[in-house]
Amino acid sequence: MTDLDEVLDGIPVLAGQGRHVSALPGGLTNENHRVRTDAGLDVVVRVSSPEAGLLGVDRHAEFVNTLAAASTGVGAPVVDYLGGRGVLVVGFLPGRTWTEVDVGANLGRLAAALRRLHAAPSFVGRFDMVALRREYLAVVRERGFPLPPGYLDLEPAVERAEAVLGLAPERLVACHNDLLPANVLDDGGDLRIIDYEYSGMNEPSFELGNAVAEARLGPEALVELCTAYYGRADPADAARAELWGFLARYGWTLWGIIQEGTSSIDYDFRGWAMEKLDAARALARGPRFDGLLAAGAAGAAR
């Protein structure tokens, strides 16, 4: 358990001040606390778990990329960072945390926020779900964590999707890469996006496909999001994004298995992982999968 007072005393802008601390919900790889001081400072202190390194989280990259995101007006302003201690301090942003329903009801606004974020200065690091999934699988095997039943049965479908996506990669932009609904804040104006643990340069279509997958929305919502983002209605855009969403679910399944084996947080990580795997399996074995591959390949051939 983190000694929070000791952590806060080690942050120069918070040390020696009257503080009012409240825990914030969420955070499966970190603790988040809102801290208000008698001097009027209002910040969020994120204290990361030491196990996050197994999950591919680079805390220094998170800090640098949060700065870049803040420069676009999409991310929270950075107040302090304690390198080597896993502590990041950002300004508190007012607003309501989104749910899955909000994503589906605000796809145009989300597309606008992502265009602003993707125009940020280049992020540190490359987020590559294809490579990250393989790294996760190596960790699972090395640690002896039990794979979900039938996990590797999807490898042929995964390889087909990877081959299509590799035909004509998009230009890389600064991406969040972990766009859970809870990472979007809405105060009625421009949307703000928080928590840049997995940020890095990536294809925009991954961001779109992963966002819709995390919100558990269907292909119609993804078509709407892609149309709003790209400013065109092209089936190849939505197909590419949906294939990335498929690979994201397959890769994040292993994230959940690693968390189950290492995290001290009381959470049903295996249930979370199985939900991802079940959705990936349903698409790979469903009637639409071959059509997505064909549309993605046709788009790459243009």
PDB file of C-alpha atoms in Angstrom, residues 55-173:
ATOM      1  CA  LEU A  55       2.443  -4.314 -19.346  1.00  0.00           C
ATOM      2  CA  GLY A  56       4.635  -2.191 -21.598  1.00  0.00           C
ATOM      3  CA  VAL A  57       4.085   1.091 -19.758  1.00  0.00           C
ATOM      4  CA  ASP A  58       6.940   3.597 -20.006  1.00  0.00           C
ATOM      5  CA  ARG A  59       6.302   6.251 -17.339  1.00  0.00           C
ATOM      6  CA  HIS A  60       8.798   8.752 -18.752  1.00  0.00           C
ATOM      7  CA  ALA A  61       7.137   8.492 -22.161  1.00  0.00           C
ATOM      8  CA  GLU A  62       3.772   8.966 -20.467  1.00  0.00           C
ATOM      9  CA  PHE A  63       5.061  12.197 -18.897  1.00  0.00           C
ATOM     10  CA  VAL A  64       6.510  13.584 -22.140  1.00  0.00           C
ATOM     11  CA  ASN A  65       3.438  12.627 -24.153  1.00  0.00           C
ATOM     12  CA  THR A  66       1.096  14.138 -21.571  1.00  0.00           C
ATOM     13  CA  LEU A  67       2.955  17.407 -22.049  1.00  0.00           C
ATOM     14  CA  ALA A  68       2.478  17.152 -25.811  1.00  0.00           C
ATOM     15  CA  ALA A  69      -1.224  16.325 -25.430  1.00  0.00           C
ATOM     16  CA  ALA A  70      -1.668  19.305 -23.107  1.00  0.00           C
ATOM     17  CA  SER A  71      -0.185  21.588 -25.764  1.00  0.00           C
ATOM     18  CA  THR A  72      -3.137  20.778 -28.040  1.00  0.00           C
ATOM     19  CA  GLY A  73      -5.724  21.642 -25.383  1.00  0.00           C
ATOM     20  CA  VAL A  74      -6.910  18.024 -25.273  1.00  0.00           C
ATOM     21  CA  GLY A  75      -4.813  16.743 -22.361  1.00  0.00           C
ATOM     22  CA  ALA A  76      -4.481  17.965 -18.780  1.00  0.00           C
ATOM     23  CA  PRO A  77      -1.666  20.424 -17.932  1.00  0.00           C
ATOM     24  CA  VAL A  78       1.353  18.803 -16.295  1.00  0.00           C
ATOM     25  CA  VAL A  79       2.242  20.246 -12.881  1.00  0.00           C
ATOM     26  CA  ASP A  80       5.083  17.940 -11.794  1.00  0.00           C
ATOM     27  CA  TYR A  81       6.661  14.567 -12.452  1.00  0.00           C
ATOM     28  CA  LEU A  82       8.845  12.540 -10.112  1.00  0.00           C
ATOM     29  CA  GLY A  83      10.959  10.453 -12.453  1.00  0.00           C
ATOM     30  CA  GLY A  84      11.809   6.993 -11.184  1.00  0.00           C
ATOM     31  CA  ARG A  85       9.044   7.126  -8.578  1.00  0.00           C
ATOM     32  CA  GLY A  86       6.059   6.695 -10.862  1.00  0.00           C
ATOM     33  CA  VAL A  87       4.369   9.905  -9.740  1.00  0.00           C
ATOM     34  CA  LEU A  88       2.727  12.266 -12.221  1.00  0.00           C
ATOM     35  CA  VAL A  89       0.863  15.408 -11.166  1.00  0.00           C
ATOM     36  CA  VAL A  90      -1.585  17.048 -13.562  1.00  0.00           C
ATOM     37  CA  GLY A  91      -4.124  19.811 -13.219  1.00  0.00           C
ATOM     38  CA  PHE A  92      -7.610  18.695 -12.258  1.00  0.00           C
ATOM     39  CA  LEU A  93     -10.034  19.015 -15.161  1.00  0.00           C
ATOM     40  CA  PRO A  94     -13.691  19.622 -14.372  1.00  0.00           C
ATOM     41  CA  GLY A  95     -16.251  17.666 -16.307  1.00  0.00           C
ATOM     42  CA  ARG A  96     -18.234  14.481 -16.384  1.00  0.00           C
ATOM     43  CA  THR A  97     -16.531  11.159 -17.054  1.00  0.00           C
ATOM     44  CA  TRP A  98     -17.985   9.436 -20.089  1.00  0.00           C
ATOM     45  CA  THR A  99     -19.718   6.072 -20.159  1.00  0.00           C
ATOM     46  CA  GLU A 100     -20.196   3.736 -23.114  1.00  0.00           C
ATOM     47  CA  VAL A 101     -23.548   5.416 -23.856  1.00  0.00           C
ATOM     48  CA  ASP A 102     -21.829   8.804 -24.147  1.00  0.00           C
ATOM     49  CA  VAL A 103     -19.405   7.490 -26.763  1.00  0.00           C
ATOM     50  CA  GLY A 104     -22.234   6.332 -28.993  1.00  0.00           C
ATOM     51  CA  ALA A 105     -24.114   9.610 -28.575  1.00  0.00           C
ATOM     52  CA  ASN A 106     -21.128  11.878 -29.296  1.00  0.00           C
ATOM     53  CA  LEU A 107     -19.161  10.247 -32.106  1.00  0.00           C
ATOM     54  CA  GLY A 108     -18.734  13.508 -34.016  1.00  0.00           C
ATOM     55  CA  ARG A 109     -17.364  15.304 -30.955  1.00  0.00           C
ATOM     56  CA  LEU A 110     -15.027  12.416 -30.274  1.00  0.00           C
ATOM     57  CA  ALA A 111     -13.737  12.514 -33.845  1.00  0.00           C
ATOM     58  CA  ALA A 112     -13.010  16.241 -33.479  1.00  0.00           C
ATOM     59  CA  ALA A 113     -11.117  15.688 -30.217  1.00  0.00           C
ATOM     60  CA  LEU A 114      -9.069  12.906 -31.789  1.00  0.00           C
ATOM     61  CA  ARG A 115      -8.166  15.057 -34.777  1.00  0.00           C
ATOM     62  CA  ARG A 116      -6.818  17.687 -32.365  1.00  0.00           C
ATOM     63  CA  LEU A 117      -4.914  15.090 -30.370  1.00  0.00           C
ATOM     64  CA  HIS A 118      -3.470  13.450 -33.474  1.00  0.00           C
ATOM     65  CA  ALA A 119      -2.124  16.822 -34.576  1.00  0.00           C
ATOM     66  CA  ALA A 120       0.016  17.016 -31.410  1.00  0.00           C
ATOM     67  CA  PRO A 121       3.820  17.141 -31.621  1.00  0.00           C
ATOM     68  CA  SER A 122       5.261  13.680 -32.158  1.00  0.00           C
ATOM     69  CA  PHE A 123       4.874  11.438 -29.135  1.00  0.00           C
ATOM     70  CA  VAL A 124       7.764   9.492 -27.650  1.00  0.00           C
ATOM     71  CA  GLY A 125       7.663   5.820 -28.567  1.00  0.00           C
ATOM     72  CA  ARG A 126       5.801   3.662 -31.058  1.00  0.00           C
ATOM     73  CA  PHE A 127       2.682   1.830 -29.964  1.00  0.00           C
ATOM     74  CA  ASP A 128       2.408  -1.350 -32.037  1.00  0.00           C
ATOM     75  CA  MET A 129      -0.302  -3.759 -30.922  1.00  0.00           C
ATOM     76  CA  VAL A 130       1.092  -6.501 -33.156  1.00  0.00           C
ATOM     77  CA  ALA A 131       4.465  -6.394 -31.380  1.00  0.00           C
ATOM     78  CA  LEU A 132       2.944  -5.711 -27.954  1.00  0.00           C
ATOM     79  CA  ARG A 133       0.687  -8.769 -28.172  1.00  0.00           C
ATOM     80  CA  ARG A 134       3.710 -10.952 -28.820  1.00  0.00           C
ATOM     81  CA  GLU A 135       5.506  -9.393 -25.857  1.00  0.00           C
ATOM     82  CA  TYR A 136       2.480 -10.034 -23.654  1.00  0.00           C
ATOM     83  CA  LEU A 137       2.301 -13.648 -24.805  1.00  0.00           C
ATOM     84  CA  ALA A 138       5.984 -14.119 -23.934  1.00  0.00           C
ATOM     85  CA  VAL A 139       5.358 -12.728 -20.432  1.00  0.00           C
ATOM     86  CA  VAL A 140       2.358 -15.021 -19.947  1.00  0.00           C
ATOM     87  CA  ARG A 141       4.383 -18.053 -20.965  1.00  0.00           C
ATOM     88  CA  GLU A 142       7.475 -17.115 -18.963  1.00  0.00           C
ATOM     89  CA  ARG A 143       5.426 -16.503 -15.811  1.00  0.00           C
ATOM     90  CA  GLY A 144       3.253 -19.566 -16.280  1.00  0.00           C
ATOM     91  CA  PHE A 145       0.003 -17.603 -16.271  1.00  0.00           C
ATOM     92  CA  PRO A 146      -2.883 -19.729 -17.613  1.00  0.00           C
ATOM     93  CA  LEU A 147      -4.081 -18.732 -21.077  1.00  0.00           C
ATOM     94  CA  PRO A 148      -7.849 -18.588 -21.581  1.00  0.00           C
ATOM     95  CA  PRO A 149      -9.199 -21.750 -23.214  1.00  0.00           C
ATOM     96  CA  GLY A 150      -9.023 -21.529 -26.991  1.00  0.00           C
ATOM     97  CA  TYR A 151      -6.952 -18.363 -27.038  1.00  0.00           C
ATOM     98  CA  LEU A 152      -4.392 -19.596 -29.542  1.00  0.00           C
ATOM     99  CA  ASP A 153      -7.108 -21.044 -31.785  1.00  0.00           C
ATOM    100  CA  LEU A 154      -7.631 -17.514 -33.108  1.00  0.00           C
ATOM    101  CA  GLU A 155      -4.029 -17.145 -34.292  1.00  0.00           C
ATOM    102  CA  PRO A 156      -4.820 -17.977 -37.974  1.00  0.00           C
ATOM    103  CA  ALA A 157      -7.483 -15.264 -38.097  1.00  0.00           C
ATOM    104  CA  VAL A 158      -5.170 -12.839 -36.316  1.00  0.00           C
ATOM    105  CA  GLU A 159      -2.400 -13.501 -38.826  1.00  0.00           C
ATOM    106  CA  ARG A 160      -4.783 -12.853 -41.726  1.00  0.00           C
ATOM    107  CA  ALA A 161      -5.803  -9.528 -40.196  1.00  0.00           C
ATOM    108  CA  GLU A 162      -2.186  -8.550 -39.543  1.00  0.00           C
ATOM    109  CA  ALA A 163      -1.296  -9.339 -43.162  1.00  0.00           C
ATOM    110  CA  VAL A 164      -4.048  -7.086 -44.528  1.00  0.00           C
ATOM    111  CA  LEU A 165      -3.182  -4.252 -42.161  1.00  0.00           C
ATOM    112  CA  GLY A 166       0.463  -4.521 -43.196  1.00  0.00           C
ATOM    113  CA  LEU A 167      -0.291  -3.944 -46.894  1.00  0.00           C
ATOM    114  CA  ALA A 168      -0.515  -0.139 -46.704  1.00  0.00           C
ATOM    115  CA  PRO A 169       0.084   1.296 -43.222  1.00  0.00           C
ATOM    116  CA  GLU A 170      -1.299   4.732 -42.435  1.00  0.00           C
ATOM    117  CA  ARG A 171       0.867   7.690 -41.519  1.00  0.00           C
ATOM    118  CA  LEU A 172       1.690   7.516 -37.823  1.00  0.00           C
ATOM    119  CA  VAL A 173       0.315  10.230 -35.523  1.00  0.00           C
TER     120      VAL A 173
END
